[in-house]
XYZ file of C-alpha atoms in Angstrom:
535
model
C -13.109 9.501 -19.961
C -16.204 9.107 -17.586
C -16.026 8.070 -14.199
C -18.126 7.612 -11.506
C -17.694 7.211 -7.491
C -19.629 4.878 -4.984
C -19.275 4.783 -1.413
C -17.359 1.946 -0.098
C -19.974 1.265 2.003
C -22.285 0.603 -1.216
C -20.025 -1.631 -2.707
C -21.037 -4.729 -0.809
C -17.050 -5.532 -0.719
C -15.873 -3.832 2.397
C -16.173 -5.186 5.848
C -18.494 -3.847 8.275
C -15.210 -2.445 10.814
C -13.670 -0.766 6.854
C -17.267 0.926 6.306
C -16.935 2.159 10.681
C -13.654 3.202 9.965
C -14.467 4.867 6.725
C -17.637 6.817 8.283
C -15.653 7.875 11.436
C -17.414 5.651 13.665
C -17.420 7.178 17.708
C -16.938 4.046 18.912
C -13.576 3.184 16.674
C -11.981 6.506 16.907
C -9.976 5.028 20.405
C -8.121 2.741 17.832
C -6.701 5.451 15.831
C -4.681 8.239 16.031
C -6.090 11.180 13.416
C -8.119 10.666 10.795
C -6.490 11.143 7.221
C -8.106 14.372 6.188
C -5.975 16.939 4.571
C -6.493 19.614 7.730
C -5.081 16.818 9.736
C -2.019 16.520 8.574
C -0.458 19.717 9.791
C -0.916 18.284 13.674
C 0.584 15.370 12.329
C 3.769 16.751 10.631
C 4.106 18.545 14.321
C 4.337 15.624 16.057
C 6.453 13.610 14.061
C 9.046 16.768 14.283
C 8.951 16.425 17.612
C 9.682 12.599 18.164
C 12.831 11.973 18.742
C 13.145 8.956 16.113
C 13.374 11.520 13.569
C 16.293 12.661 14.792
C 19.015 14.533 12.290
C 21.357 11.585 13.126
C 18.523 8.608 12.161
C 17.702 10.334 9.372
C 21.329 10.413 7.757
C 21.211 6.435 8.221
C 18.286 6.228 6.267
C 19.137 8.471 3.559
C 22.987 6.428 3.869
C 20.815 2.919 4.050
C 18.665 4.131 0.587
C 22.161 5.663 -1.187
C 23.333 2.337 -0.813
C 20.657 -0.152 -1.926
C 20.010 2.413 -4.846
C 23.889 1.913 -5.819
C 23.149 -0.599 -8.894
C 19.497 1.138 -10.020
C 18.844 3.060 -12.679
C 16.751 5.897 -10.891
C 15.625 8.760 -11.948
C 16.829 12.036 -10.522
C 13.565 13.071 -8.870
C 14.285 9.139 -6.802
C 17.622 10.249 -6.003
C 16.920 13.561 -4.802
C 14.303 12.401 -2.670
C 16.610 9.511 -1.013
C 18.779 13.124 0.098
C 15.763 15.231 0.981
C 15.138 12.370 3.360
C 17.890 12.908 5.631
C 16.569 16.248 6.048
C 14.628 17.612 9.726
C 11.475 18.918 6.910
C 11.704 15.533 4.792
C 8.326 13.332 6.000
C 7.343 10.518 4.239
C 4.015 8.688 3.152
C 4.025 4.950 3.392
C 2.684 1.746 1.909
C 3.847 -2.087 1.749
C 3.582 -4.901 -0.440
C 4.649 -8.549 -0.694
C 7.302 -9.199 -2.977
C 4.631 -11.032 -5.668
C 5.707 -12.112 -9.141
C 5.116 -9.253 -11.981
C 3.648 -7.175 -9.063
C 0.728 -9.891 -8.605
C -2.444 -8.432 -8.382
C -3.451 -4.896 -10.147
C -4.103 -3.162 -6.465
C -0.527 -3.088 -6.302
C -0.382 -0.311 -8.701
C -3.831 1.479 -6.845
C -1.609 1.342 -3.804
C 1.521 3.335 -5.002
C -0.193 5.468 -7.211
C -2.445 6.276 -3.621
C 0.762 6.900 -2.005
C 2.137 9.314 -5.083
C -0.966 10.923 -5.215
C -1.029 11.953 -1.437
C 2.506 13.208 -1.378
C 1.394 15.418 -4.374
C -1.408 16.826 -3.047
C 0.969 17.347 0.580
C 3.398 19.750 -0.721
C 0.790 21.622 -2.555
C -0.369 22.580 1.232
C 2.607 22.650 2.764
C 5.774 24.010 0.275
C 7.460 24.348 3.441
C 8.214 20.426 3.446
C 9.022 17.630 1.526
C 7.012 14.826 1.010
C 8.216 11.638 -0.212
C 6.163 8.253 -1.701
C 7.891 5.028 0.105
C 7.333 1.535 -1.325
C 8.345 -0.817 1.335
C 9.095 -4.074 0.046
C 8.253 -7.026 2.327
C 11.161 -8.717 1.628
C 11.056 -10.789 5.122
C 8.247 -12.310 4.863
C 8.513 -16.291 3.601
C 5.223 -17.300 2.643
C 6.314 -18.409 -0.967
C 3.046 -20.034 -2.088
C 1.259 -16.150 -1.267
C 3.511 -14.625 -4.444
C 4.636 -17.276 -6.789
C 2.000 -16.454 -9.442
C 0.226 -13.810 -10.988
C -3.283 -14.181 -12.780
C -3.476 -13.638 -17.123
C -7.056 -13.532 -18.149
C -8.194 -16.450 -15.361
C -4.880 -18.346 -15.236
C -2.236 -18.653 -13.060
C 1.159 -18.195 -14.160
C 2.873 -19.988 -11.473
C 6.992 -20.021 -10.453
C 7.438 -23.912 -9.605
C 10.159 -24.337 -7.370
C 11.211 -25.206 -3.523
C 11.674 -22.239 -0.939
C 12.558 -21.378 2.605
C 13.305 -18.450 4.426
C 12.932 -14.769 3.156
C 11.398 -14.795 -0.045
C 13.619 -11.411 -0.866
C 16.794 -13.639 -0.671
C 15.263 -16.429 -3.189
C 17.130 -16.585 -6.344
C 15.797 -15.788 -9.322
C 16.303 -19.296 -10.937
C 13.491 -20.791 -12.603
C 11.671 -17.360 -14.069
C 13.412 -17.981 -17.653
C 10.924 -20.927 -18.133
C 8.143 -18.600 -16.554
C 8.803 -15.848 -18.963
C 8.958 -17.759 -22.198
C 5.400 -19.175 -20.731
C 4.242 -15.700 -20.245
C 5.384 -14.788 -23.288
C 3.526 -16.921 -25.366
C 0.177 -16.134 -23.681
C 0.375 -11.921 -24.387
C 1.229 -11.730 -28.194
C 3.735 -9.996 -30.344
C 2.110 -6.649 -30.152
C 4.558 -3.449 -28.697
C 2.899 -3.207 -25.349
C 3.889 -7.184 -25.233
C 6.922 -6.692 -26.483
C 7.661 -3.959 -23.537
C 6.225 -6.514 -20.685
C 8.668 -9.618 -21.503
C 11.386 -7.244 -21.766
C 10.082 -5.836 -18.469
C 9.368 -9.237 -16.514
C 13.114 -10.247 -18.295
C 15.208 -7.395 -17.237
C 13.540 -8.076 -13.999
C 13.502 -11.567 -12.975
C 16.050 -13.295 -15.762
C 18.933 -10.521 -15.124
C 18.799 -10.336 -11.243
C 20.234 -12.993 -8.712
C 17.217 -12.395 -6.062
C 13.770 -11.073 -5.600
C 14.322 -8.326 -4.008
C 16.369 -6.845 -6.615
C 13.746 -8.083 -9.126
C 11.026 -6.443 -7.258
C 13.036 -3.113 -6.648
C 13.925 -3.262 -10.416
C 10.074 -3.521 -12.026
C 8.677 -1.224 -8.868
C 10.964 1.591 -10.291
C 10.770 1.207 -14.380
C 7.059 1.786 -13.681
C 7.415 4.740 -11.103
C 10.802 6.540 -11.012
C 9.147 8.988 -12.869
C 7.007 10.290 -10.006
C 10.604 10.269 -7.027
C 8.924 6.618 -5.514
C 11.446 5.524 -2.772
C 11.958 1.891 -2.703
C 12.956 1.003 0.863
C 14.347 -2.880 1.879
C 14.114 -3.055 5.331
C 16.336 -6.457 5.513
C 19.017 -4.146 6.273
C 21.731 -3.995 8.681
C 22.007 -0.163 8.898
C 18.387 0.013 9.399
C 18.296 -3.294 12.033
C 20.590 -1.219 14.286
C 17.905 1.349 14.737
C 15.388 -1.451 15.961
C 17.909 -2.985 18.702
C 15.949 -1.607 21.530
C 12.629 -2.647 20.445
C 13.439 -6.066 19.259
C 14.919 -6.619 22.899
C 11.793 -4.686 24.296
C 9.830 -7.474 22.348
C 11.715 -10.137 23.779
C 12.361 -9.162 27.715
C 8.811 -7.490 27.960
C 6.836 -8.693 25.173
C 4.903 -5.111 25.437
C 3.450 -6.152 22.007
C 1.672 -9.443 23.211
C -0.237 -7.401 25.881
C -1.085 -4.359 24.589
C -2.180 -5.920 21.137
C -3.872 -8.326 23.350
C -5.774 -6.328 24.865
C -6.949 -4.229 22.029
C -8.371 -7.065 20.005
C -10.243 -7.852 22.854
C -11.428 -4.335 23.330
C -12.398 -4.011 19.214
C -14.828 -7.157 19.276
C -16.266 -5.777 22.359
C -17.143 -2.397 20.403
C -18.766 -4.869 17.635
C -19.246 -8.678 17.433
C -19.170 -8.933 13.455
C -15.252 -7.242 13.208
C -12.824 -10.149 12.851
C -9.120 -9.863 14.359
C -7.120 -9.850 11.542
C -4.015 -10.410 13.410
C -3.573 -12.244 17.008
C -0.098 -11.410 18.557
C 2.441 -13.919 19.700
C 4.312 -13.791 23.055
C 7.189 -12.552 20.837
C 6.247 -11.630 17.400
C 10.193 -11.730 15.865
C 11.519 -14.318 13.523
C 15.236 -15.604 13.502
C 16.674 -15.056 9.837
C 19.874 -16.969 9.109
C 21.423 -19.584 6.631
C 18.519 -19.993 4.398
C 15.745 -20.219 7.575
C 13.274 -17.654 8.693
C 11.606 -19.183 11.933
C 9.646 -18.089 14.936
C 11.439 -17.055 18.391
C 9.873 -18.949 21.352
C 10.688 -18.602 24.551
C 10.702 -21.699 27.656
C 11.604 -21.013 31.025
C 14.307 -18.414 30.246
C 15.699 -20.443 27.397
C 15.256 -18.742 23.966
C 15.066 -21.067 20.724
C 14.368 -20.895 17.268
C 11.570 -23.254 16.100
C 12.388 -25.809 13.980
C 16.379 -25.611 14.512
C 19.182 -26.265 17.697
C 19.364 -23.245 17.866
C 18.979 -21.697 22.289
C 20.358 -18.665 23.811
C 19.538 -17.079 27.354
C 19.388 -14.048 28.484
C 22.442 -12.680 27.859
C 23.614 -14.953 24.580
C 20.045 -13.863 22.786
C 20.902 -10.171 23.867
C 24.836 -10.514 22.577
C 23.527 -11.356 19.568
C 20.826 -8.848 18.794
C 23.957 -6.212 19.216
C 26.171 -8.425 16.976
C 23.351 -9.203 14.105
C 20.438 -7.153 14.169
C 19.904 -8.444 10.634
C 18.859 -11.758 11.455
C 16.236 -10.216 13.974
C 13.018 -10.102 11.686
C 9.506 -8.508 12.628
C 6.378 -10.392 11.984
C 3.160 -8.834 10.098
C 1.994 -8.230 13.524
C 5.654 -5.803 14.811
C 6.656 -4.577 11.231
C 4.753 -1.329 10.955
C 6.361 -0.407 14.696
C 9.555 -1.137 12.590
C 8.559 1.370 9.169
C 7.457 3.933 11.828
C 10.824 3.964 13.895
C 12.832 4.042 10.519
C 10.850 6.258 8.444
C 9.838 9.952 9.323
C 6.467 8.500 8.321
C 2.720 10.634 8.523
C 0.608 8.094 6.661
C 0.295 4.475 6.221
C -1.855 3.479 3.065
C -2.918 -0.017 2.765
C -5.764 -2.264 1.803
C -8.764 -2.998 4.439
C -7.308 -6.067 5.952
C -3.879 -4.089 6.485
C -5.820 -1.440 8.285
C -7.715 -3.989 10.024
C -4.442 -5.049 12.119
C -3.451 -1.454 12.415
C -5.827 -0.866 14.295
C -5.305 -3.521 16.736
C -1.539 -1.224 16.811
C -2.390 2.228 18.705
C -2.283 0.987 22.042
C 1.618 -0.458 21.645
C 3.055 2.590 19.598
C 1.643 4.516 22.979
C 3.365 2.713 25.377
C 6.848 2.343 23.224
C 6.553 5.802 22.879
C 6.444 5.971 18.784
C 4.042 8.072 17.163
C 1.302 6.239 15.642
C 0.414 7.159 11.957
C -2.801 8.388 10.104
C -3.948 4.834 8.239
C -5.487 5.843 4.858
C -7.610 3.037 3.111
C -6.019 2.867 -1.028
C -7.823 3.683 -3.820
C -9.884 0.885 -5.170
C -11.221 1.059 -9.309
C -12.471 -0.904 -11.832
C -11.347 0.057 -15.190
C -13.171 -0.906 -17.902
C -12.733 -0.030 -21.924
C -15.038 2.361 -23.795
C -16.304 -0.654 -25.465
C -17.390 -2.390 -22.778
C -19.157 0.819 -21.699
C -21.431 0.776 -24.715
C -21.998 -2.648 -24.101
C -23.615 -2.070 -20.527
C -25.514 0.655 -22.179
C -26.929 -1.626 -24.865
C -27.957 -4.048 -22.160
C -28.995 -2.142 -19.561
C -26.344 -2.308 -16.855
C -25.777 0.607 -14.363
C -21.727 0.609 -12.599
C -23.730 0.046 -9.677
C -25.446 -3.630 -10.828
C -22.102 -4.742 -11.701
C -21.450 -4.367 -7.596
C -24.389 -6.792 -6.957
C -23.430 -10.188 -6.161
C -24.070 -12.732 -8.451
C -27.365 -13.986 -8.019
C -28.685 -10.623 -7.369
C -27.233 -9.536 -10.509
C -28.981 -12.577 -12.554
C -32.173 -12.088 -10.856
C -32.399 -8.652 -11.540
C -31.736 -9.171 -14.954
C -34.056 -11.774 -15.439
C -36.888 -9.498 -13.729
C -35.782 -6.443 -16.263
C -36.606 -8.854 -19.206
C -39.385 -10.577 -18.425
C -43.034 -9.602 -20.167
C -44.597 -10.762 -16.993
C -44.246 -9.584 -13.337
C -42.211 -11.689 -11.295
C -42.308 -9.505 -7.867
C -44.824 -11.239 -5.769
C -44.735 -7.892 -3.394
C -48.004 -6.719 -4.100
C -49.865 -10.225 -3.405
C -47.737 -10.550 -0.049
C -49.198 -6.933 0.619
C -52.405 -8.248 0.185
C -52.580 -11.635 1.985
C -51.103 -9.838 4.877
C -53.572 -7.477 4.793
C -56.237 -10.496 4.792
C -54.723 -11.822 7.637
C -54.668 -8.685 9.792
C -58.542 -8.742 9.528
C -58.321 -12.689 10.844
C -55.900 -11.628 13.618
C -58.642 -8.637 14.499
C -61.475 -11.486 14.113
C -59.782 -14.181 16.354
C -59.065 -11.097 19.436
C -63.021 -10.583 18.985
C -63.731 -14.222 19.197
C -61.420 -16.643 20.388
C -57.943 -15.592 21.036
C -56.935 -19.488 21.069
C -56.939 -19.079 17.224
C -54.197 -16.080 17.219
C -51.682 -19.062 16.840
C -53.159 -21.132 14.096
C -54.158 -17.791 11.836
C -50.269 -16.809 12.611
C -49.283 -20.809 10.737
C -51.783 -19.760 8.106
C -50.186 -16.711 7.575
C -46.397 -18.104 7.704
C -47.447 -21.201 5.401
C -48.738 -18.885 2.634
C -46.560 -16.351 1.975
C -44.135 -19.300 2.188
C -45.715 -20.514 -0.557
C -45.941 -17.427 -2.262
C -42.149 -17.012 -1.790
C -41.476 -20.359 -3.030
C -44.141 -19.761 -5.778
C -41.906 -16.204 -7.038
C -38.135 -18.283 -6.990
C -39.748 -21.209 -9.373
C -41.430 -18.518 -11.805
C -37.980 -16.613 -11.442
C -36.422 -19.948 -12.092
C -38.256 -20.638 -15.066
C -37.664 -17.547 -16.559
C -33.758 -17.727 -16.125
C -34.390 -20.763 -18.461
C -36.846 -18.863 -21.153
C -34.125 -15.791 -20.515
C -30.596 -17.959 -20.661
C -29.499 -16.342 -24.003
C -30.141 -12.600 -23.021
C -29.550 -12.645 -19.480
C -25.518 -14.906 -20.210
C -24.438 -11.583 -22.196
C -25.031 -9.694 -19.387
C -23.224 -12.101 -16.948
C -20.516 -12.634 -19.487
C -20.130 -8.927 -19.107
C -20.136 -8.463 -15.502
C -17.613 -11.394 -15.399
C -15.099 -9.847 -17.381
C -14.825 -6.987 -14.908
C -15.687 -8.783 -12.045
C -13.597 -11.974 -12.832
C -14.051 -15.222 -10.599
C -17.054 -12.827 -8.777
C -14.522 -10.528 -7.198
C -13.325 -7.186 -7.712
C -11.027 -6.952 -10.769
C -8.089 -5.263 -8.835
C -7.777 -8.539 -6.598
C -7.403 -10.943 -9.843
C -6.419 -9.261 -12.732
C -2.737 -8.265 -13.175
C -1.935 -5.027 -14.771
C -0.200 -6.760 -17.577
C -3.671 -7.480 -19.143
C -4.417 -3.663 -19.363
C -0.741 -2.837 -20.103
C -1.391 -4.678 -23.484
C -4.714 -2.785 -23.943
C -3.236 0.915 -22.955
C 1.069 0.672 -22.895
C 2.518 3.552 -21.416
C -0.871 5.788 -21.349
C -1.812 3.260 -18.174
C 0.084 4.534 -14.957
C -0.223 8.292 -15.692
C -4.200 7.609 -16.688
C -4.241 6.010 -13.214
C -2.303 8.706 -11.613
C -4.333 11.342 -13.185
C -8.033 9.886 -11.826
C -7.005 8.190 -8.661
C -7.555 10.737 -5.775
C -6.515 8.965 -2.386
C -8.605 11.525 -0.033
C -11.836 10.934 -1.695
C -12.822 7.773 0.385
C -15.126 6.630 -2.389
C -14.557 3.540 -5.225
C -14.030 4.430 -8.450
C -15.774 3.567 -11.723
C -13.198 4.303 -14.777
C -13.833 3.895 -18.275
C -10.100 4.053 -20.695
């Protein structure tokens, strides 16, 4: 089973502030709190024990809060112990989040938990003296319903057609009988097909919402390794955010401070993009259906969209009276995970850590501990066939990284018979052209500037001269060159990383149950590099 590792920063498919972050940049380190090496996470554990969110009494809520949305799950007993060891003073937790997407959407999902399991694994191996616990948290807030109605089979989108509003977590299920006979049709009669309708069915066709749906296919694929599925559209769990949400809306601390920050990170360097920009107040209003922004005019609070106005007083009444309907934005939920969860580690994807950074600043002046941000593992998997098939033609893991064109051209150059790098003439003509530059200081140094245009016009046309031989030979090369592209596309589909398009139902049906523990086995979340796996 051969692997092989490559720097993100090789990869071509990490932004310049992931590659900073990755490399422990000086000039980033004020935007984070430890880095996530193993030796760090002793300090870490230390100060979490120490805040006084992770208080004996919180912690009973949250194991409570867990016993209860666990009441109608099969879990395993390693879940179950874990959602007790969690209301213990030694319990800590290790943290990712995910939209609610249909069939898990795409395959990082899996990259992402199986970071998370990994980590806790490797945790209480060096320190026995704790527990360490994987958490799922489901985004079950969030309402953007177009971002996880589908999920990609071999290039196509198998979509959920319906209308929605408001939390996608409360959406019914209706509708995803028709998507599952679709689905079904596409994947075959095979046993590993047979296990994934019965999978997406148990899921989606026998709950009443998503967020039991989600809960349901999260755990058949990792009870087996104690993951802790946590729904933070909770009362029990709202009650513990009361005085932040009215911290948010008297003080708007988050505005400010996040603010400020952004500012401060483009300062550092002009090519990293904000990922998030705050609002004045970054809650939504969750009730009958609706999940809309909280705007506030003149000491009049509203919710957008609706009649709905409170002041002061009638906006704070009902924070006490309905925390539930009080709902963070991407921008104030990991403040929420971190006040709920004895958390050490958030793992998440670069554009996740990308606003997490923008974070530090707030948890200081709230007072919450920030947490170590880990970026997930990223792979590409790839069968043993297709491994003899990049062997036959020549392809390294590391060309499949290159982007397209790069990838063609280099290919093309490999198979010529005749030299298509012009290097060696450019070499020369420049070197003509320094002995013109040395003639025109001895003579006339009017002519500096018109043996400079020479010089600029040729290689020019030398340049233009290499892409029209390179084009030509694309043509002469079509045949050879397409199985190689035809390759790269398979595991780079719509040129982009596999884990952002594929689904892991398409190497379910190659690999069944052998998949997640394969993935669990190789995937090392400390090892900062991408990973190269042939099954």
């Amino acid at each position: 089973m051969p692997t092989e590792c490559i720097p993100y920063s090789e990869t071509g498919y990490f932004s310049p502030l992931m590659c900073d972050y990755l490399a422990e940049k000086n000039t980033l380190k004020p935007f984070y709190h430890r880095f996530p090496k193993l030796e760090n996470f002793e300090a870490q554990i230390k100060e979490k024990q120490q805040s006084s969110l992770t208080a004996i009494s919180q912690r009973a809520i949250l194991s409570n809060a867990l016993v209860k949305q666990y009441e109608n799950v099969n879990a395993s007993k390693t879940t179950l112990k874990n959602i007790q060891k969690l209301a213990l003073e030694n319990t800590f937790t290790i943290t990712t989040g995910h939209q609610l997407n249909l069939f898990t959407g795409p395959l990082y999902f899996l990259y992402k938990i199986i970071s998370t399991i990994n980590l806790t694994t490797t945790l209480q191996e060096k320190h026995p003296n704790h527990h360490f616990v994987p958490i799922y948290w489901m985004a079950s807030e969030d309402h953007d319903f177009d971002e996880i109605c589908f999920f990609n089979y071999k290039g196509k989108k198998i979509r959920w057609e319906r209308e929605a509003s408001g939390a996608v977590g409360e959406l019914s299920t209706e509708g995803l009988a028709e998507v599952l006979e679709d689905f079904s049709k596409k994947i075959g009669i095979s046993d590993n097909a047979k296990y994934l309708q019965s999978l997406f069915e148990d899921g989606y066709v026998k709950h009443n919402n998503l967020t039991d749906a989600t809960r349901y296919i999260a755990n058949e694929l990792f009870k087996k390794y104690g993951l802790v599925i946590v729904d933070g559209n909770d009362k029990e769990l709202k009650k513990l955010f009361i005085p932040f949400v009215e911290n948010e809306l008297f003080q708007q601390t988050a505005y400010k401070k996040v603010l400020e920050t952004a500012e401060h990170l483009t300062k550092v360097n002009d090519s990293y993009k904000i990922q998030v920009n705050p609002r004045e107040i970054n809650l939504f209003y969750i009730n009958n259906g609706i999940r809309e922004r909280i705007i506030e005019h003149e000491g009049v609070f509203m919710v957008n969209n609706t009649s709905v106005r409170w002041n002061s007083e009638q906006i704070k009444a009902e924070v006490h009276a309905h925390p539930e309907r009080f709902s963070p934005n991407a921008l104030l939920r990991p403040l929420y995970q971190e006040i709920i969860l004895p958390n050490l580690c958030y793992i998440g994807g670069g554009g996740e850590l990308a606003y997490w950074l923008e974070l530090k600043s707030y948890f200081e002046t709230v007072n919450v501990t920030f947490p170590m941000l880990l970026l997930r593992n990223s792979a590409v998997v790839k069968t043993q066939k297709q491994s003899e098939k990049m062997g036959k033609l020549n392809i390294s893991n590391r060309d499949l990284f290159l982007k397209k064109e790069d990838f063609i051209a280099k290919k093309v150059k490999e198979l010529s018979k005749i030299e298509i790098d012009f290097t060696p003439q450019k070499e020369h003509l420049q070197q003509q052209f320094e002995d013109l530059y040395k003639l025109a200081e001895q003579t006339d140094k009017s002519f500096i500037g018109a043996v400079a245009a020479q010089e600029k016009k040729q290689l020019k046309g030398l340049n233009h001269l290499e892409k029209r031989l390179l084009t030509a030979q694309k043509r002469m090369l079509k045949d050879k060159v397409s199985r190689s592209t035809e390759l790269r596309e398979t595991l780079f589909p719509a040129n982009s990383l596999q884990e952002r398009k594929q689904n892991f139902s398409e190497l379910y049906l190659e690999y069944g149950e052998t998949l997640i523990p394969t993935l669990v086995k190789h995937l090392q979340p400390l090892s900062g590099e991408f990973l190269v796996l042939e099954l």
